[in-house]
Backbone atoms as SQL, in Angstrom:
CREATE TABLE atoms (id INTEGER PRIMARY KEY, chain TEXT, resi INTEGER, resn TEXT, atom TEXT, x REAL, y REAL, z REAL);
INSERT INTO atoms VALUES
  (1, 'A', 1, 'UNK', 'N', 72.430, 26.379, 191.365),
  (2, 'A', 1, 'UNK', 'CA', 71.976, 27.199, 190.240),
  (3, 'A', 1, 'UNK', 'C', 72.462, 26.555, 188.943),
  (4, 'A', 2, 'UNK', 'N', 71.567, 26.488, 187.977),
  (5, 'A', 2, 'UNK', 'CA', 71.921, 25.913, 186.676),
  (6, 'A', 2, 'UNK', 'C', 71.412, 26.821, 185.567),
  (7, 'A', 3, 'UNK', 'N', 72.266, 27.020, 184.563),
  (8, 'A', 3, 'UNK', 'CA', 71.918, 27.802, 183.388),
  (9, 'A', 3, 'UNK', 'C', 72.041, 26.909, 182.171),
  (10, 'A', 4, 'UNK', 'N', 71.009, 26.874, 181.334),
  (11, 'A', 4, 'UNK', 'CA', 71.018, 26.021, 180.148),
  (12, 'A', 4, 'UNK', 'C', 70.652, 26.860, 178.935),
  (13, 'A', 5, 'UNK', 'N', 71.621, 27.021, 178.026),
  (14, 'A', 5, 'UNK', 'CA', 71.402, 27.785, 176.797),
  (15, 'A', 5, 'UNK', 'C', 70.821, 26.888, 175.710),
  (16, 'A', 6, 'UNK', 'N', 70.084, 27.527, 174.804),
  (17, 'A', 6, 'UNK', 'CA', 69.574, 26.839, 173.616),
  (18, 'A', 6, 'UNK', 'C', 69.349, 27.879, 172.533),
  (19, 'A', 7, 'UNK', 'N', 69.097, 27.395, 171.330),
  (20, 'A', 7, 'UNK', 'CA', 68.789, 28.285, 170.230),
  (21, 'A', 7, 'UNK', 'C', 69.918, 28.522, 169.252),
  (22, 'A', 8, 'UNK', 'N', 71.104, 28.050, 169.580),
  (23, 'A', 8, 'UNK', 'CA', 72.198, 28.195, 168.652),
  (24, 'A', 8, 'UNK', 'C', 71.950, 27.381, 167.384),
  (25, 'A', 9, 'UNK', 'N', 72.416, 27.911, 166.262),
  (26, 'A', 9, 'UNK', 'CA', 72.179, 27.239, 164.985),
  (27, 'A', 9, 'UNK', 'C', 73.074, 27.869, 163.930),
  (28, 'A', 10, 'UNK', 'N', 72.957, 27.373, 162.723),
  (29, 'A', 10, 'UNK', 'CA', 73.620, 27.985, 161.573),
  (30, 'A', 10, 'UNK', 'C', 72.655, 28.953, 160.916),
  (31, 'A', 11, 'UNK', 'N', 73.184, 30.083, 160.462),
  (32, 'A', 11, 'UNK', 'CA', 72.354, 31.100, 159.819),
  (33, 'A', 11, 'UNK', 'C', 73.142, 31.758, 158.699),
  (34, 'A', 12, 'UNK', 'N', 72.423, 32.410, 157.818),
  (35, 'A', 12, 'UNK', 'CA', 73.044, 33.160, 156.730),
  (36, 'A', 12, 'UNK', 'C', 73.301, 34.588, 157.186),
  (37, 'A', 13, 'UNK', 'N', 74.251, 35.236, 156.544),
  (38, 'A', 13, 'UNK', 'CA', 74.482, 36.655, 156.782),
  (39, 'A', 13, 'UNK', 'C', 73.181, 37.425, 156.585),
  (40, 'A', 14, 'UNK', 'N', 72.892, 38.318, 157.549),
  (41, 'A', 14, 'UNK', 'CA', 71.656, 39.076, 157.497),
  (42, 'A', 14, 'UNK', 'C', 70.482, 38.398, 158.173),
  (43, 'A', 15, 'UNK', 'N', 70.647, 37.170, 158.578),
  (44, 'A', 15, 'UNK', 'CA', 69.576, 36.432, 159.216),
  (45, 'A', 15, 'UNK', 'C', 69.440, 36.750, 160.701),
  (46, 'A', 16, 'UNK', 'N', 68.534, 36.043, 161.345),
  (47, 'A', 16, 'UNK', 'CA', 68.253, 36.269, 162.763),
  (48, 'A', 16, 'UNK', 'C', 68.218, 34.946, 163.524),
  (49, 'A', 17, 'UNK', 'N', 68.586, 35.029, 164.791),
  (50, 'A', 17, 'UNK', 'CA', 68.462, 33.903, 165.710),
  (51, 'A', 17, 'UNK', 'C', 68.071, 34.454, 167.074),
  (52, 'A', 18, 'UNK', 'N', 67.406, 33.638, 167.874),
  (53, 'A', 18, 'UNK', 'CA', 67.123, 33.995, 169.256),
  (54, 'A', 18, 'UNK', 'C', 67.668, 32.910, 170.176),
  (55, 'A', 19, 'UNK', 'N', 68.570, 33.325, 171.049),
  (56, 'A', 19, 'UNK', 'CA', 69.119, 32.418, 172.040),
  (57, 'A', 19, 'UNK', 'C', 68.310, 32.519, 173.327),
  (58, 'A', 20, 'UNK', 'N', 68.194, 31.394, 174.019),
  (59, 'A', 20, 'UNK', 'CA', 67.512, 31.359, 175.307),
  (60, 'A', 20, 'UNK', 'C', 68.450, 30.797, 176.364),
  (61, 'A', 21, 'UNK', 'N', 68.236, 31.213, 177.591),
  (62, 'A', 21, 'UNK', 'CA', 69.007, 30.699, 178.716),
  (63, 'A', 21, 'UNK', 'C', 68.028, 30.482, 179.872),
  (64, 'A', 22, 'UNK', 'N', 67.736, 29.222, 180.146),
  (65, 'A', 22, 'UNK', 'CA', 66.813, 28.883, 181.218),
  (66, 'A', 22, 'UNK', 'C', 67.567, 28.804, 182.540),
  (67, 'A', 23, 'UNK', 'N', 67.053, 29.506, 183.544),
  (68, 'A', 23, 'UNK', 'CA', 67.693, 29.552, 184.862),
  (69, 'A', 23, 'UNK', 'C', 66.902, 28.691, 185.836),
  (70, 'A', 24, 'UNK', 'N', 67.565, 27.811, 186.519),
  (71, 'A', 24, 'UNK', 'CA', 66.915, 27.022, 187.562),
  (72, 'A', 24, 'UNK', 'C', 67.742, 27.100, 188.837),
  (73, 'A', 25, 'UNK', 'N', 67.059, 26.961, 189.976),
  (74, 'A', 25, 'UNK', 'CA', 67.748, 27.002, 191.252),
  (75, 'A', 25, 'UNK', 'C', 67.881, 28.389, 191.835),
  (76, 'A', 26, 'UNK', 'N', 67.352, 29.395, 191.130),
  (77, 'A', 26, 'UNK', 'CA', 67.414, 30.761, 191.649),
  (78, 'A', 26, 'UNK', 'C', 66.241, 31.567, 191.113),
  (79, 'A', 27, 'UNK', 'N', 65.546, 32.245, 192.013),
  (80, 'A', 27, 'UNK', 'CA', 64.478, 33.161, 191.601),
  (81, 'A', 27, 'UNK', 'C', 64.718, 34.532, 192.230),
  (82, 'A', 28, 'UNK', 'N', 65.985, 34.894, 192.362),
  (83, 'A', 28, 'UNK', 'CA', 66.352, 36.160, 192.982),
  (84, 'A', 28, 'UNK', 'C', 65.710, 37.330, 192.254),
  (85, 'A', 29, 'UNK', 'N', 65.199, 38.280, 193.015),
  (86, 'A', 29, 'UNK', 'CA', 64.562, 39.443, 192.401),
  (87, 'A', 29, 'UNK', 'C', 65.589, 40.457, 191.926),
  (88, 'A', 30, 'UNK', 'N', 66.783, 40.414, 192.491),
  (89, 'A', 30, 'UNK', 'CA', 67.854, 41.304, 192.048),
  (90, 'A', 30, 'UNK', 'C', 68.972, 40.460, 191.457),
  (91, 'A', 31, 'UNK', 'N', 69.361, 40.810, 190.224),
  (92, 'A', 31, 'UNK', 'CA', 70.350, 39.993, 189.531),
  (93, 'A', 31, 'UNK', 'C', 70.999, 40.820, 188.438),
  (94, 'A', 32, 'UNK', 'N', 72.070, 40.268, 187.938),
  (95, 'A', 32, 'UNK', 'CA', 72.691, 40.770, 186.716),
  (96, 'A', 32, 'UNK', 'C', 72.943, 39.554, 185.835),
  (97, 'A', 33, 'UNK', 'N', 72.538, 39.621, 184.595),
  (98, 'A', 33, 'UNK', 'CA', 72.782, 38.511, 183.685),
  (99, 'A', 33, 'UNK', 'C', 73.444, 39.027, 182.417),
  (100, 'A', 34, 'UNK', 'N', 74.199, 38.162, 181.796),
  (101, 'A', 34, 'UNK', 'CA', 74.910, 38.572, 180.594),
  (102, 'A', 34, 'UNK', 'C', 75.031, 37.466, 179.572),
  (103, 'A', 35, 'UNK', 'N', 75.278, 37.869, 178.357),
  (104, 'A', 35, 'UNK', 'CA', 75.639, 36.967, 177.255),
  (105, 'A', 35, 'UNK', 'C', 77.080, 37.251, 176.873),
  (106, 'A', 36, 'UNK', 'N', 77.828, 36.185, 176.715),
  (107, 'A', 36, 'UNK', 'CA', 79.222, 36.260, 176.288),
  (108, 'A', 36, 'UNK', 'C', 79.415, 35.362, 175.087),
  (109, 'A', 37, 'UNK', 'N', 80.479, 35.577, 174.344),
  (110, 'A', 37, 'UNK', 'CA', 80.782, 34.697, 173.226),
  (111, 'A', 37, 'UNK', 'C', 82.280, 34.489, 173.118),
  (112, 'A', 38, 'UNK', 'N', 82.621, 33.342, 172.555),
  (113, 'A', 38, 'UNK', 'CA', 84.027, 33.011, 172.354),
  (114, 'A', 38, 'UNK', 'C', 84.184, 32.340, 171.013),
  (115, 'A', 39, 'UNK', 'N', 84.870, 33.039, 170.117),
  (116, 'A', 39, 'UNK', 'CA', 85.179, 32.470, 168.814),
  (117, 'A', 39, 'UNK', 'C', 86.427, 31.608, 168.929),
  (118, 'A', 40, 'UNK', 'N', 86.576, 30.681, 168.000),
  (119, 'A', 40, 'UNK', 'CA', 87.717, 29.782, 168.023),
  (120, 'A', 40, 'UNK', 'C', 89.029, 30.560, 168.006),
  (121, 'A', 41, 'UNK', 'N', 89.875, 30.320, 168.994),
  (122, 'A', 41, 'UNK', 'CA', 91.171, 30.980, 169.066),
  (123, 'A', 41, 'UNK', 'C', 91.160, 32.346, 169.711),
  (124, 'A', 42, 'UNK', 'N', 89.975, 32.815, 170.082),
  (125, 'A', 42, 'UNK', 'CA', 89.858, 34.139, 170.704),
  (126, 'A', 42, 'UNK', 'C', 89.495, 34.022, 172.179),
  (127, 'A', 43, 'UNK', 'N', 89.667, 35.125, 172.891),
  (128, 'A', 43, 'UNK', 'CA', 89.222, 35.177, 174.275),
  (129, 'A', 43, 'UNK', 'C', 87.714, 35.410, 174.323),
  (130, 'A', 44, 'UNK', 'N', 87.123, 35.034, 175.452),
  (131, 'A', 44, 'UNK', 'CA', 85.685, 35.263, 175.618),
  (132, 'A', 44, 'UNK', 'C', 85.426, 36.757, 175.789),
  (133, 'A', 45, 'UNK', 'N', 84.361, 37.248, 175.145),
  (134, 'A', 45, 'UNK', 'CA', 84.029, 38.663, 175.230),
  (135, 'A', 45, 'UNK', 'C', 82.566, 38.842, 175.623),
  (136, 'A', 46, 'UNK', 'N', 82.305, 39.931, 176.344),
  (137, 'A', 46, 'UNK', 'CA', 80.943, 40.260, 176.728),
  (138, 'A', 46, 'UNK', 'C', 80.178, 40.831, 175.550),
  (139, 'A', 47, 'UNK', 'N', 78.937, 40.408, 175.407),
  (140, 'A', 47, 'UNK', 'CA', 78.098, 40.847, 174.295),
  (141, 'A', 47, 'UNK', 'C', 77.002, 41.781, 174.788),
  (142, 'A', 48, 'UNK', 'N', 76.298, 41.368, 175.840),
  (143, 'A', 48, 'UNK', 'CA', 75.177, 42.155, 176.353),
  (144, 'A', 48, 'UNK', 'C', 74.931, 41.767, 177.798),
  (145, 'A', 49, 'UNK', 'N', 74.373, 42.705, 178.545),
  (146, 'A', 49, 'UNK', 'CA', 74.088, 42.457, 179.952),
  (147, 'A', 49, 'UNK', 'C', 72.825, 43.203, 180.355),
  (148, 'A', 50, 'UNK', 'N', 72.119, 42.643, 181.355),
  (149, 'A', 50, 'UNK', 'CA', 70.889, 43.255, 181.852),
  (150, 'A', 50, 'UNK', 'C', 70.818, 43.060, 183.357),
  (151, 'A', 51, 'UNK', 'N', 70.323, 44.079, 184.063),
  (152, 'A', 51, 'UNK', 'CA', 70.098, 43.929, 185.494),
  (153, 'A', 51, 'UNK', 'C', 68.600, 43.946, 185.768),
  (154, 'A', 52, 'UNK', 'N', 68.232, 43.685, 187.009),
  (155, 'A', 52, 'UNK', 'CA', 66.845, 43.414, 187.337),
  (156, 'A', 52, 'UNK', 'C', 65.894, 44.584, 187.086),
  (157, 'A', 53, 'UNK', 'N', 66.422, 45.820, 187.033),
  (158, 'A', 53, 'UNK', 'CA', 65.517, 46.946, 186.743),
  (159, 'A', 53, 'UNK', 'C', 65.349, 47.171, 185.248),
  (160, 'A', 54, 'UNK', 'N', 65.960, 46.314, 184.440),
  (161, 'A', 54, 'UNK', 'CA', 65.826, 46.409, 182.991),
  (162, 'A', 54, 'UNK', 'C', 66.920, 47.186, 182.293),
  (163, 'A', 55, 'UNK', 'N', 67.824, 47.762, 183.034),
  (164, 'A', 55, 'UNK', 'CA', 68.950, 48.480, 182.426),
  (165, 'A', 55, 'UNK', 'C', 69.837, 47.500, 181.660),
  (166, 'A', 56, 'UNK', 'N', 70.233, 47.904, 180.455),
  (167, 'A', 56, 'UNK', 'CA', 71.047, 47.032, 179.603),
  (168, 'A', 56, 'UNK', 'C', 72.313, 47.742, 179.145),
  (169, 'A', 57, 'UNK', 'N', 73.267, 46.940, 178.700),
  (170, 'A', 57, 'UNK', 'CA', 74.448, 47.478, 178.049),
  (171, 'A', 57, 'UNK', 'C', 74.876, 46.484, 176.980),
  (172, 'A', 58, 'UNK', 'N', 75.523, 46.989, 175.920),
  (173, 'A', 58, 'UNK', 'CA', 75.903, 46.163, 174.789),
  (174, 'A', 58, 'UNK', 'C', 77.329, 46.467, 174.357),
  (175, 'A', 59, 'UNK', 'N', 77.965, 45.461, 173.813),
  (176, 'A', 59, 'UNK', 'CA', 79.239, 45.689, 173.151),
  (177, 'A', 59, 'UNK', 'C', 78.993, 46.522, 171.902),
  (178, 'A', 60, 'UNK', 'N', 79.960, 47.349, 171.544),
  (179, 'A', 60, 'UNK', 'CA', 79.798, 48.220, 170.376),
  (180, 'A', 60, 'UNK', 'C', 79.530, 47.419, 169.107),
  (181, 'A', 61, 'UNK', 'N', 80.123, 46.251, 169.018),
  (182, 'A', 61, 'UNK', 'CA', 80.016, 45.440, 167.802),
  (183, 'A', 61, 'UNK', 'C', 78.610, 44.897, 167.555),
  (184, 'A', 62, 'UNK', 'N', 77.747, 44.914, 168.571),
  (185, 'A', 62, 'UNK', 'CA', 76.401, 44.357, 168.411),
  (186, 'A', 62, 'UNK', 'C', 75.298, 45.380, 168.629),
  (187, 'A', 63, 'UNK', 'N', 75.656, 46.591, 169.007),
  (188, 'A', 63, 'UNK', 'CA', 74.637, 47.620, 169.252),
  (189, 'A', 63, 'UNK', 'C', 73.774, 47.832, 168.024),
  (190, 'A', 64, 'UNK', 'N', 72.466, 47.885, 168.243),
  (191, 'A', 64, 'UNK', 'CA', 71.528, 48.085, 167.152),
  (192, 'A', 64, 'UNK', 'C', 71.143, 46.808, 166.437),
  (193, 'A', 65, 'UNK', 'N', 71.853, 45.709, 166.728),
  (194, 'A', 65, 'UNK', 'CA', 71.540, 44.425, 166.079),
  (195, 'A', 65, 'UNK', 'C', 71.040, 43.384, 167.079),
  (196, 'A', 66, 'UNK', 'N', 71.591, 43.401, 168.289),
  (197, 'A', 66, 'UNK', 'CA', 71.239, 42.411, 169.306),
  (198, 'A', 66, 'UNK', 'C', 70.411, 43.079, 170.399),
  (199, 'A', 67, 'UNK', 'N', 69.491, 42.305, 170.986),
  (200, 'A', 67, 'UNK', 'CA', 68.672, 42.791, 172.093),
  (201, 'A', 67, 'UNK', 'C', 68.623, 41.734, 173.188),
  (202, 'A', 68, 'UNK', 'N', 68.988, 42.127, 174.394),
  (203, 'A', 68, 'UNK', 'CA', 68.918, 41.231, 175.544),
  (204, 'A', 68, 'UNK', 'C', 67.636, 41.513, 176.306),
  (205, 'A', 69, 'UNK', 'N', 67.001, 40.459, 176.797),
  (206, 'A', 69, 'UNK', 'CA', 65.782, 40.623, 177.585),
  (207, 'A', 69, 'UNK', 'C', 65.647, 39.449, 178.533),
  (208, 'A', 70, 'UNK', 'N', 64.788, 39.597, 179.535),
  (209, 'A', 70, 'UNK', 'CA', 64.539, 38.510, 180.482),
  (210, 'A', 70, 'UNK', 'C', 63.068, 38.434, 180.790),
  (211, 'A', 71, 'UNK', 'N', 62.533, 37.235, 180.701),
  (212, 'A', 71, 'UNK', 'CA', 61.151, 36.965, 181.071),
  (213, 'A', 71, 'UNK', 'C', 61.170, 36.385, 182.486),
  (214, 'A', 72, 'UNK', 'N', 60.806, 37.205, 183.466),
  (215, 'A', 72, 'UNK', 'CA', 60.896, 36.757, 184.858),
  (216, 'A', 72, 'UNK', 'C', 59.852, 35.692, 185.182),
  (217, 'A', 73, 'UNK', 'N', 58.755, 35.663, 184.442),
  (218, 'A', 73, 'UNK', 'CA', 57.734, 34.639, 184.694),
  (219, 'A', 73, 'UNK', 'C', 58.239, 33.252, 184.277),
  (220, 'A', 74, 'UNK', 'N', 59.129, 33.237, 183.282),
  (221, 'A', 74, 'UNK', 'CA', 59.703, 31.969, 182.820),
  (222, 'A', 74, 'UNK', 'C', 61.119, 31.777, 183.342),
  (223, 'A', 75, 'UNK', 'N', 61.642, 32.780, 184.033),
  (224, 'A', 75, 'UNK', 'CA', 63.016, 32.752, 184.521),
  (225, 'A', 75, 'UNK', 'C', 63.991, 32.405, 183.397),
  (226, 'A', 76, 'UNK', 'N', 63.811, 33.078, 182.285),
  (227, 'A', 76, 'UNK', 'CA', 64.597, 32.792, 181.079),
  (228, 'A', 76, 'UNK', 'C', 65.153, 34.088, 180.501),
  (229, 'A', 77, 'UNK', 'N', 66.425, 34.044, 180.144),
  (230, 'A', 77, 'UNK', 'CA', 67.124, 35.158, 179.501),
  (231, 'A', 77, 'UNK', 'C', 67.153, 34.913, 177.999),
  (232, 'A', 78, 'UNK', 'N', 67.026, 35.973, 177.221),
  (233, 'A', 78, 'UNK', 'CA', 67.029, 35.860, 175.767),
  (234, 'A', 78, 'UNK', 'C', 68.075, 36.792, 175.157),
  (235, 'A', 79, 'UNK', 'N', 68.512, 36.416, 173.973),
  (236, 'A', 79, 'UNK', 'CA', 69.331, 37.293, 173.147),
  (237, 'A', 79, 'UNK', 'C', 68.785, 37.210, 171.728),
  (238, 'A', 80, 'UNK', 'N', 68.101, 38.263, 171.313),
  (239, 'A', 80, 'UNK', 'CA', 67.618, 38.352, 169.934),
  (240, 'A', 80, 'UNK', 'C', 68.734, 38.919, 169.083),
  (241, 'A', 81, 'UNK', 'N', 69.141, 38.161, 168.085),
  (242, 'A', 81, 'UNK', 'CA', 70.250, 38.563, 167.222),
  (243, 'A', 81, 'UNK', 'C', 69.739, 38.761, 165.810),
  (244, 'A', 82, 'UNK', 'N', 69.807, 39.984, 165.331),
  (245, 'A', 82, 'UNK', 'CA', 69.369, 40.321, 163.976),
  (246, 'A', 82, 'UNK', 'C', 70.553, 40.777, 163.144),
  (247, 'A', 83, 'UNK', 'N', 70.355, 40.790, 161.832),
  (248, 'A', 83, 'UNK', 'CA', 71.404, 41.231, 160.898),
  (249, 'A', 83, 'UNK', 'C', 72.739, 40.552, 161.216),
  (250, 'A', 84, 'UNK', 'N', 72.699, 39.248, 161.328),
  (251, 'A', 84, 'UNK', 'CA', 73.886, 38.488, 161.708),
  (252, 'A', 84, 'UNK', 'C', 74.997, 38.633, 160.672),
  (253, 'A', 85, 'UNK', 'N', 76.236, 38.597, 161.181),
  (254, 'A', 85, 'UNK', 'CA', 77.419, 38.709, 160.342),
  (255, 'A', 85, 'UNK', 'C', 78.335, 37.514, 160.605),
  (256, 'A', 86, 'UNK', 'N', 79.186, 37.168, 159.654),
  (257, 'A', 86, 'UNK', 'CA', 80.096, 36.032, 159.885),
  (258, 'A', 86, 'UNK', 'C', 80.931, 36.199, 161.159),
  (259, 'A', 87, 'UNK', 'N', 81.269, 37.424, 161.505),
  (260, 'A', 87, 'UNK', 'CA', 82.063, 37.662, 162.714),
  (261, 'A', 87, 'UNK', 'C', 81.289, 37.421, 164.006),
  (262, 'A', 88, 'UNK', 'N', 79.983, 37.154, 163.910),
  (263, 'A', 88, 'UNK', 'CA', 79.197, 36.772, 165.091),
  (264, 'A', 88, 'UNK', 'C', 79.338, 35.284, 165.395),
  (265, 'A', 89, 'UNK', 'N', 79.997, 34.550, 164.510),
  (266, 'A', 89, 'UNK', 'CA', 80.199, 33.120, 164.730),
  (267, 'A', 89, 'UNK', 'C', 81.007, 32.882, 166.002),
  (268, 'A', 90, 'UNK', 'N', 80.443, 32.098, 166.916),
  (269, 'A', 90, 'UNK', 'CA', 81.096, 31.846, 168.207),
  (270, 'A', 90, 'UNK', 'C', 80.238, 30.906, 169.030),
  (271, 'A', 91, 'UNK', 'N', 80.831, 30.429, 170.128),
  (272, 'A', 91, 'UNK', 'CA', 80.047, 29.762, 171.159),
  (273, 'A', 91, 'UNK', 'C', 79.511, 30.864, 172.077),
  (274, 'A', 92, 'UNK', 'N', 78.221, 30.848, 172.325),
  (275, 'A', 92, 'UNK', 'CA', 77.585, 31.861, 173.159),
  (276, 'A', 92, 'UNK', 'C', 77.237, 31.270, 174.530),
  (277, 'A', 93, 'UNK', 'N', 77.574, 32.020, 175.571),
  (278, 'A', 93, 'UNK', 'CA', 77.338, 31.596, 176.933),
  (279, 'A', 93, 'UNK', 'C', 76.489, 32.620, 177.675),
  (280, 'A', 94, 'UNK', 'N', 75.608, 32.140, 178.541),
  (281, 'A', 94, 'UNK', 'CA', 74.931, 33.066, 179.443),
  (282, 'A', 94, 'UNK', 'C', 75.565, 32.951, 180.827),
  (283, 'A', 95, 'UNK', 'N', 75.431, 34.016, 181.591),
  (284, 'A', 95, 'UNK', 'CA', 76.054, 34.077, 182.903),
  (285, 'A', 95, 'UNK', 'C', 75.156, 34.847, 183.865),
  (286, 'A', 96, 'UNK', 'N', 75.318, 34.530, 185.146),
  (287, 'A', 96, 'UNK', 'CA', 74.457, 35.098, 186.186),
  (288, 'A', 96, 'UNK', 'C', 75.289, 35.573, 187.371),
  (289, 'A', 97, 'UNK', 'N', 74.943, 36.759, 187.843),
  (290, 'A', 97, 'UNK', 'CA', 75.544, 37.318, 189.050),
  (291, 'A', 97, 'UNK', 'C', 74.415, 37.575, 190.049),
  (292, 'A', 98, 'UNK', 'N', 74.507, 36.987, 191.231),
  (293, 'A', 98, 'UNK', 'CA', 73.448, 37.131, 192.225),
  (294, 'A', 98, 'UNK', 'C', 73.807, 38.104, 193.349),
  (295, 'A', 99, 'UNK', 'N', 74.883, 38.840, 193.176),
  (296, 'A', 99, 'UNK', 'CA', 75.264, 39.807, 194.207),
  (297, 'A', 99, 'UNK', 'C', 74.219, 40.912, 194.292),
  (298, 'A', 100, 'UNK', 'N', 73.514, 41.057, 195.401),
  (299, 'A', 100, 'UNK', 'CA', 72.455, 42.073, 195.494),
  (300, 'A', 100, 'UNK', 'C', 72.974, 43.498, 195.481),
  (301, 'A', 101, 'UNK', 'N', 74.281, 43.676, 195.625),
  (302, 'A', 101, 'UNK', 'CA', 74.837, 45.031, 195.589),
  (303, 'A', 101, 'UNK', 'C', 75.164, 45.493, 194.178),
  (304, 'A', 102, 'UNK', 'N', 74.988, 44.623, 193.190),
  (305, 'A', 102, 'UNK', 'CA', 75.263, 45.004, 191.793),
  (306, 'A', 102, 'UNK', 'C', 74.262, 46.051, 191.335),
  (307, 'A', 103, 'UNK', 'N', 74.768, 47.170, 190.840),
  (308, 'A', 103, 'UNK', 'CA', 73.886, 48.277, 190.462),
  (309, 'A', 103, 'UNK', 'C', 73.864, 48.552, 188.966),
  (310, 'A', 104, 'UNK', 'N', 74.846, 48.014, 188.241),
  (311, 'A', 104, 'UNK', 'CA', 74.913, 48.276, 186.802),
  (312, 'A', 104, 'UNK', 'C', 75.188, 46.985, 186.046),
  (313, 'A', 105, 'UNK', 'N', 74.738, 46.891, 184.794),
  (314, 'A', 105, 'UNK', 'CA', 75.072, 45.709, 183.998),
  (315, 'A', 105, 'UNK', 'C', 76.562, 45.684, 183.689),
  (316, 'A', 106, 'UNK', 'N', 77.092, 44.493, 183.401),
  (317, 'A', 106, 'UNK', 'CA', 78.526, 44.367, 183.206),
  (318, 'A', 106, 'UNK', 'C', 78.858, 43.411, 182.076),
  (319, 'A', 107, 'UNK', 'N', 79.855, 43.780, 181.277),
  (320, 'A', 107, 'UNK', 'CA', 80.353, 42.915, 180.213),
  (321, 'A', 107, 'UNK', 'C', 81.660, 42.231, 180.617),
  (322, 'A', 108, 'UNK', 'N', 82.010, 42.328, 181.883),
  (323, 'A', 108, 'UNK', 'CA', 83.226, 41.676, 182.374),
  (324, 'A', 108, 'UNK', 'C', 82.900, 40.300, 182.911),
  (325, 'A', 109, 'UNK', 'N', 83.577, 39.283, 182.405),
  (326, 'A', 109, 'UNK', 'CA', 83.281, 37.925, 182.861),
  (327, 'A', 109, 'UNK', 'C', 83.671, 37.720, 184.313),
  (328, 'A', 110, 'UNK', 'N', 84.546, 38.567, 184.831),
  (329, 'A', 110, 'UNK', 'CA', 84.963, 38.446, 186.222),
  (330, 'A', 110, 'UNK', 'C', 83.818, 38.741, 187.186),
  (331, 'A', 111, 'UNK', 'N', 82.776, 39.356, 186.679),
  (332, 'A', 111, 'UNK', 'CA', 81.657, 39.800, 187.478),
  (333, 'A', 111, 'UNK', 'C', 80.694, 38.668, 187.824),
  (334, 'A', 112, 'UNK', 'N', 80.762, 37.566, 187.103),
  (335, 'A', 112, 'UNK', 'CA', 79.713, 36.550, 187.155),
  (336, 'A', 112, 'UNK', 'C', 80.137, 35.299, 187.909),
  (337, 'A', 113, 'UNK', 'N', 79.145, 34.712, 188.586),
  (338, 'A', 113, 'UNK', 'CA', 79.402, 33.529, 189.398),
  (339, 'A', 113, 'UNK', 'C', 78.988, 32.216, 188.744),
  (340, 'A', 114, 'UNK', 'N', 77.962, 32.287, 187.883),
  (341, 'A', 114, 'UNK', 'CA', 77.392, 31.069, 187.314),
  (342, 'A', 114, 'UNK', 'C', 77.369, 31.168, 185.796),
  (343, 'A', 115, 'UNK', 'N', 77.678, 30.046, 185.141),
  (344, 'A', 115, 'UNK', 'CA', 77.780, 30.001, 183.682),
  (345, 'A', 115, 'UNK', 'C', 77.053, 28.796, 183.123),
  (346, 'A', 116, 'UNK', 'N', 76.519, 28.979, 181.919),
  (347, 'A', 116, 'UNK', 'CA', 75.954, 27.860, 181.196),
  (348, 'A', 116, 'UNK', 'C', 77.024, 27.133, 180.399),
  (349, 'A', 117, 'UNK', 'N', 76.603, 26.108, 179.666),
  (350, 'A', 117, 'UNK', 'CA', 77.556, 25.278, 178.931),
  (351, 'A', 117, 'UNK', 'C', 77.820, 25.792, 177.521),
  (352, 'A', 118, 'UNK', 'N', 76.987, 26.710, 177.052),
  (353, 'A', 118, 'UNK', 'CA', 77.203, 27.320, 175.743),
  (354, 'A', 118, 'UNK', 'C', 76.330, 26.737, 174.647),
  (355, 'A', 119, 'UNK', 'N', 76.093, 27.554, 173.633),
  (356, 'A', 119, 'UNK', 'CA', 75.362, 27.134, 172.434),
  (357, 'A', 119, 'UNK', 'C', 76.045, 27.767, 171.237),
  (358, 'A', 120, 'UNK', 'N', 76.234, 26.969, 170.177),
  (359, 'A', 120, 'UNK', 'CA', 77.040, 27.402, 169.028),
  (360, 'A', 120, 'UNK', 'C', 76.206, 28.172, 168.013),
  (361, 'A', 121, 'UNK', 'N', 76.737, 29.304, 167.600),
  (362, 'A', 121, 'UNK', 'CA', 76.145, 30.097, 166.515),
  (363, 'A', 121, 'UNK', 'C', 77.152, 30.171, 165.391),
  (364, 'A', 122, 'UNK', 'N', 76.722, 29.802, 164.189),
  (365, 'A', 122, 'UNK', 'CA', 77.589, 29.850, 163.013),
  (366, 'A', 122, 'UNK', 'C', 76.886, 30.645, 161.929),
  (367, 'A', 123, 'UNK', 'N', 77.546, 31.694, 161.452),
  (368, 'A', 123, 'UNK', 'CA', 76.968, 32.561, 160.420),
  (369, 'A', 123, 'UNK', 'C', 77.812, 32.456, 159.167),
  (370, 'A', 124, 'UNK', 'N', 77.189, 32.092, 158.078),
  (371, 'A', 124, 'UNK', 'CA', 77.902, 31.932, 156.822),
  (372, 'A', 124, 'UNK', 'C', 77.534, 33.054, 155.859),
  (373, 'A', 125, 'UNK', 'N', 78.498, 33.377, 154.999),
  (374, 'A', 125, 'UNK', 'CA', 78.265, 34.470, 154.043),
  (375, 'A', 125, 'UNK', 'C', 77.629, 33.959, 152.777);
């Protein structure tokens, strides 16, 4: 299984970016996927998660601004980020959990088996 993120860039405060995560090596119908981020000097934190029935969960800091989605025809996960703030600056990672017993989305990195290499998002004021 391989996850490849893209879409990271520099943006202004209030701007928007869309991150993508292409999944190869797995077409499981039941899954849990998530976006995580790690700012310099900080621990990695969960941002958003989605499971195969479309149920989502978000960190409080991004609710109402970020939207996670998955296009199963393209096997690609997305993170639409609107109203960006300087505190959103971080390396963003996507992650995949293929455990078929997973019933809820999760923002815990311990939950995931596969990770991408990350894509950098920098927001300037």
